[in-house]
Amino acid sequence: MATWSNLNLQESSSPLMEQLNFFHDHSILILLIITCSISYLMVAMISNKITNRFLMENQLVEMIWTVIPGVILIFIALPSLRILYLLDEVTAPSLTLKTIGHQWYWSYEYSDFMNVEFDSYMVPPSENNQSDFRLLEVNNRIVLPYNTQTRILVTAADVLHSWAMPSLGVKVDANPGRINQTSFLINYPGLFYGQCSEICGSVHSFMPIVLESTTKNSFINWLLKNSE
């Protein structure tokens, strides 16, 4: 989970987020090289007192400063397009979770398993336990097994929302009258936190998401318990 001192991306909890972290580091390295090169050239030009007053044009230099940025853009665009296709790909999911955004809470449906469904509201700070995170804890958590390909269908009942789980590399817009989908795979068990990432009204900041990743046996026991 992100804290106030964490300026980087969250630690990856899924293969998609690992790819996003790799692309982030790849882009930062390219930007760092460009910044150092341009800074060196600017300092060299400012400190250099030698000028050529007969120089009108230099086609070689113009070609170099046109070709090099093009090559750099290719090195950035190709990994970016690859990740975009990976994020949109939904292949052979083992289970499906349906998410509906409301003003201002989330509702979830496990339509593959006995139609388990529930609403998830933020727990007020006055009711938090000592171990709970303020403004992030909910009364009903999502429970999903790890190492399982999961498809999530996202829609909204009233206005625009956005279901976002940064540590999984997932952010899906919830549009009324439309169903968007994506898939993810969780690498290990634990608790993962997210929030609504689309300004949806006065209580937009109080729509947290809590996902509990567990073993397949614990997930089945949870389904049996909640289907009663």
Tab-separated table of C-alpha atoms in Angstrom:
chain	number	residue	atom	x	y	z
A	1	MET	CA	0.000	0.000	0.000
A	2	ALA	CA	1.207	3.533	-0.756
A	3	THR	CA	2.190	5.757	2.174
A	4	TRP	CA	2.922	9.471	2.411
A	5	SER	CA	6.679	8.892	1.934
A	6	ASN	CA	6.343	6.572	-1.079
A	7	LEU	CA	7.100	8.599	-4.197
A	8	ASN	CA	7.510	5.646	-6.561
A	9	LEU	CA	4.994	3.147	-7.898
A	10	GLN	CA	3.685	0.576	-5.466
A	11	GLU	CA	5.372	-2.798	-5.185
A	12	SER	CA	4.015	-5.099	-7.869
A	13	SER	CA	1.579	-7.824	-6.802
A	14	SER	CA	0.726	-9.107	-10.278
A	15	PRO	CA	2.563	-9.800	-13.566
A	16	LEU	CA	0.867	-6.766	-15.148
A	17	MET	CA	2.200	-4.439	-12.469
A	18	GLU	CA	5.660	-5.951	-12.874
A	19	GLN	CA	5.590	-5.018	-16.557
A	20	LEU	CA	4.399	-1.504	-15.697
A	21	ASN	CA	7.258	-1.125	-13.210
A	22	PHE	CA	9.774	-2.309	-15.811
A	23	PHE	CA	8.407	0.164	-18.362
A	24	HIS	CA	8.544	2.961	-15.763
A	25	ASP	CA	12.220	2.245	-15.055
A	26	HIS	CA	12.942	1.946	-18.781
A	27	SER	CA	11.359	5.359	-19.492
A	28	ILE	CA	13.050	7.042	-16.525
A	29	LEU	CA	16.452	5.788	-17.712
A	30	ILE	CA	15.875	7.226	-21.205
A	31	LEU	CA	14.698	10.553	-19.749
A	32	LEU	CA	17.742	10.679	-17.475
A	33	ILE	CA	20.107	10.150	-20.418
A	34	ILE	CA	18.321	12.855	-22.449
A	35	THR	CA	18.405	15.308	-19.524
A	36	CYS	CA	22.126	14.778	-18.913
A	37	SER	CA	22.961	15.087	-22.626
A	38	ILE	CA	20.931	18.283	-23.131
A	39	SER	CA	22.345	19.798	-19.921
A	40	TYR	CA	25.892	19.085	-21.074
A	41	LEU	CA	25.243	20.631	-24.507
A	42	MET	CA	23.645	23.745	-22.971
A	43	VAL	CA	26.541	24.281	-20.561
A	44	ALA	CA	29.056	23.690	-23.372
A	45	MET	CA	27.330	26.187	-25.672
A	46	ILE	CA	27.001	28.848	-22.974
A	47	SER	CA	30.606	28.520	-21.826
A	48	ASN	CA	32.040	28.323	-25.374
A	49	LYS	CA	33.091	31.737	-26.707
A	50	ILE	CA	34.018	30.496	-30.187
A	51	THR	CA	31.439	31.323	-32.894
A	52	ASN	CA	31.221	30.857	-36.622
A	53	ARG	CA	29.532	33.910	-38.121
A	54	PHE	CA	29.576	32.365	-41.631
A	55	LEU	CA	27.610	29.284	-40.565
A	56	MET	CA	24.172	29.448	-42.187
A	57	GLU	CA	22.985	25.828	-42.036
A	58	ASN	CA	24.241	22.351	-41.313
A	59	GLN	CA	22.148	19.579	-42.842
A	60	LEU	CA	24.091	16.836	-41.055
A	61	VAL	CA	23.313	18.306	-37.631
A	62	GLU	CA	19.660	18.829	-38.599
A	63	MET	CA	19.405	15.202	-39.726
A	64	ILE	CA	20.987	13.977	-36.480
A	65	TRP	CA	18.634	15.944	-34.214
A	66	THR	CA	15.681	14.651	-36.271
A	67	VAL	CA	16.671	10.964	-36.442
A	68	ILE	CA	17.798	10.520	-32.827
A	69	PRO	CA	14.482	11.680	-31.254
A	70	GLY	CA	12.629	9.400	-33.676
A	71	VAL	CA	14.709	6.398	-32.596
A	72	ILE	CA	14.164	7.294	-28.927
A	73	LEU	CA	10.400	7.459	-29.464
A	74	ILE	CA	10.475	3.988	-31.053
A	75	PHE	CA	12.307	2.584	-27.999
A	76	ILE	CA	9.550	4.058	-25.796
A	77	ALA	CA	6.556	3.272	-28.024
A	78	LEU	CA	7.204	-0.440	-28.628
A	79	PRO	CA	7.231	-1.499	-24.924
A	80	SER	CA	4.270	0.827	-24.287
A	81	LEU	CA	2.160	-0.796	-27.031
A	82	ARG	CA	3.082	-4.255	-25.747
A	83	ILE	CA	1.854	-3.402	-22.251
A	84	LEU	CA	-1.351	-1.866	-23.624
A	85	TYR	CA	-2.186	-5.114	-25.395
A	86	LEU	CA	-1.355	-7.121	-22.252
A	87	LEU	CA	-3.682	-4.940	-20.175
A	88	ASP	CA	-6.567	-5.404	-22.612
A	89	GLU	CA	-6.103	-9.145	-23.047
A	90	VAL	CA	-8.636	-11.362	-21.262
A	91	THR	CA	-7.958	-15.042	-21.915
A	92	ALA	CA	-9.473	-18.095	-20.204
A	93	PRO	CA	-10.337	-16.610	-16.799
A	94	SER	CA	-10.938	-19.091	-13.969
A	95	LEU	CA	-13.534	-16.903	-12.270
A	96	THR	CA	-15.400	-13.670	-12.860
A	97	LEU	CA	-16.090	-10.822	-10.469
A	98	LYS	CA	-18.721	-8.240	-11.351
A	99	THR	CA	-18.301	-4.766	-9.845
A	100	ILE	CA	-20.945	-2.033	-9.812
A	101	GLY	CA	-20.166	1.518	-8.718
A	102	HIS	CA	-22.791	3.494	-6.807
A	103	GLN	CA	-22.901	6.866	-5.103
A	104	TRP	CA	-20.987	6.154	-2.965
A	105	TYR	CA	-20.131	2.499	-2.458
A	106	TRP	CA	-19.265	-0.602	-4.452
A	107	SER	CA	-21.324	-3.734	-4.919
A	108	TYR	CA	-19.867	-7.084	-6.004
A	109	GLU	CA	-21.290	-10.241	-7.556
A	110	TYR	CA	-19.666	-13.668	-7.852
A	111	SER	CA	-21.996	-14.880	-10.584
A	112	ASP	CA	-19.946	-18.056	-11.199
A	113	PHE	CA	-20.477	-19.286	-7.647
A	114	MET	CA	-24.055	-19.479	-6.378
A	115	ASN	CA	-24.612	-15.774	-7.063
A	116	VAL	CA	-22.802	-14.502	-3.987
A	117	GLU	CA	-23.289	-10.728	-3.878
A	118	PHE	CA	-22.818	-7.952	-1.327
A	119	ASP	CA	-22.310	-4.202	-0.914
A	120	SER	CA	-19.033	-2.757	0.319
A	121	TYR	CA	-19.103	0.482	2.336
A	122	MET	CA	-16.259	2.373	3.937
A	123	VAL	CA	-15.984	1.862	7.696
A	124	PRO	CA	-16.315	5.248	9.461
A	125	PRO	CA	-13.128	6.335	11.288
A	126	SER	CA	-15.008	6.256	14.609
A	127	GLU	CA	-15.594	2.501	14.139
A	128	ASN	CA	-12.072	1.553	13.016
A	129	ASN	CA	-10.088	-0.987	14.953
A	130	GLN	CA	-6.545	-0.185	15.972
A	131	SER	CA	-5.134	-2.236	13.074
A	132	ASP	CA	-7.420	-0.695	10.419
A	133	PHE	CA	-6.290	1.948	7.961
A	134	ARG	CA	-8.264	5.158	8.265
A	135	LEU	CA	-10.622	5.836	5.321
A	136	LEU	CA	-9.490	2.603	3.622
A	137	GLU	CA	-11.215	-0.170	5.572
A	138	VAL	CA	-14.555	-1.567	4.344
A	139	ASN	CA	-17.255	-3.633	5.971
A	140	ASN	CA	-17.156	-6.341	3.249
A	141	ARG	CA	-13.878	-7.177	1.527
A	142	ILE	CA	-13.443	-8.766	-1.874
A	143	VAL	CA	-11.989	-12.259	-1.457
A	144	LEU	CA	-10.108	-13.848	-4.365
A	145	PRO	CA	-7.636	-16.744	-4.652
A	146	TYR	CA	-4.070	-15.971	-5.661
A	147	ASN	CA	-2.358	-17.583	-8.665
A	148	THR	CA	-5.759	-17.607	-10.368
A	149	GLN	CA	-6.623	-15.707	-13.535
A	150	THR	CA	-9.532	-13.459	-12.590
A	151	ARG	CA	-11.753	-11.447	-14.911
A	152	ILE	CA	-13.450	-8.340	-13.541
A	153	LEU	CA	-16.508	-6.773	-15.164
A	154	VAL	CA	-17.018	-3.145	-14.167
A	155	THR	CA	-20.051	-0.913	-14.617
A	156	ALA	CA	-21.886	1.855	-12.754
A	157	ALA	CA	-25.468	2.397	-11.637
A	158	ASP	CA	-25.543	6.209	-11.621
A	159	VAL	CA	-22.479	8.292	-12.574
A	160	LEU	CA	-18.912	7.683	-13.726
A	161	HIS	CA	-16.679	5.782	-11.314
A	162	SER	CA	-13.323	4.050	-11.682
A	163	TRP	CA	-12.250	0.794	-9.999
A	164	ALA	CA	-8.527	1.095	-9.320
A	165	MET	CA	-6.096	-1.251	-7.594
A	166	PRO	CA	-2.594	0.234	-8.088
A	167	SER	CA	-0.544	-2.691	-6.735
A	168	LEU	CA	-2.216	-4.981	-9.301
A	169	GLY	CA	-1.845	-2.513	-12.178
A	170	VAL	CA	-5.626	-2.343	-12.652
A	171	LYS	CA	-7.738	0.738	-13.327
A	172	VAL	CA	-11.095	0.243	-15.059
A	173	ASP	CA	-13.650	2.966	-15.748
A	174	ALA	CA	-17.182	2.258	-14.524
A	175	ASN	CA	-19.617	3.769	-17.042
A	176	PRO	CA	-23.414	3.638	-16.630
A	177	GLY	CA	-24.980	1.412	-19.272
A	178	ARG	CA	-21.668	-0.107	-20.324
A	179	ILE	CA	-19.583	-3.044	-19.071
A	180	ASN	CA	-15.792	-2.788	-19.193
A	181	GLN	CA	-13.575	-5.746	-18.458
A	182	THR	CA	-10.005	-6.617	-17.644
A	183	SER	CA	-8.185	-9.489	-15.985
A	184	PHE	CA	-5.408	-9.914	-13.461
A	185	LEU	CA	-3.524	-12.572	-11.537
A	186	ILE	CA	-2.426	-12.034	-7.941
A	187	ASN	CA	1.046	-13.352	-7.130
A	188	TYR	CA	0.734	-13.913	-3.383
A	189	PRO	CA	-1.763	-13.727	-0.501
A	190	GLY	CA	-2.354	-10.489	1.373
A	191	LEU	CA	-4.495	-7.374	1.596
A	192	PHE	CA	-4.558	-4.904	-1.271
A	193	TYR	CA	-6.095	-1.440	-1.161
A	194	GLY	CA	-7.555	0.777	-3.856
A	195	GLN	CA	-10.016	3.625	-4.312
A	196	CYS	CA	-12.405	5.151	-6.805
A	197	SER	CA	-10.241	7.102	-9.268
A	198	GLU	CA	-12.928	9.116	-11.035
A	199	ILE	CA	-14.468	12.198	-9.414
A	200	CYS	CA	-18.028	11.017	-8.862
A	201	GLY	CA	-19.501	13.461	-6.375
A	202	SER	CA	-19.166	14.864	-2.886
A	203	VAL	CA	-18.256	11.519	-1.268
A	204	HIS	CA	-15.859	10.435	-4.022
A	205	SER	CA	-12.932	10.195	-1.584
A	206	PHE	CA	-14.790	7.689	0.592
A	207	MET	CA	-15.151	4.759	-1.817
A	208	PRO	CA	-12.236	2.499	-0.836
A	209	ILE	CA	-11.603	-0.980	-2.218
A	210	VAL	CA	-10.104	-3.782	-0.145
A	211	LEU	CA	-9.127	-7.062	-1.780
A	212	GLU	CA	-8.136	-10.058	0.310
A	213	SER	CA	-6.037	-12.603	-1.562
A	214	THR	CA	-6.118	-16.088	-0.077
A	215	THR	CA	-5.703	-19.763	-0.920
A	216	LYS	CA	-8.201	-21.623	-3.086
A	217	ASN	CA	-9.445	-23.683	-0.132
A	218	SER	CA	-10.023	-20.595	1.991
A	219	PHE	CA	-11.787	-18.944	-0.931
A	220	ILE	CA	-14.134	-21.922	-1.347
A	221	ASN	CA	-14.878	-21.940	2.402
A	222	TRP	CA	-15.645	-18.216	2.222
A	223	LEU	CA	-18.013	-18.787	-0.706
A	224	LEU	CA	-19.841	-21.556	1.155
A	225	LYS	CA	-20.150	-19.385	4.235
A	226	ASN	CA	-21.526	-16.387	2.330
A	227	SER	CA	-23.894	-18.404	0.151
A	228	GLU	CA	-25.905	-19.627	3.140
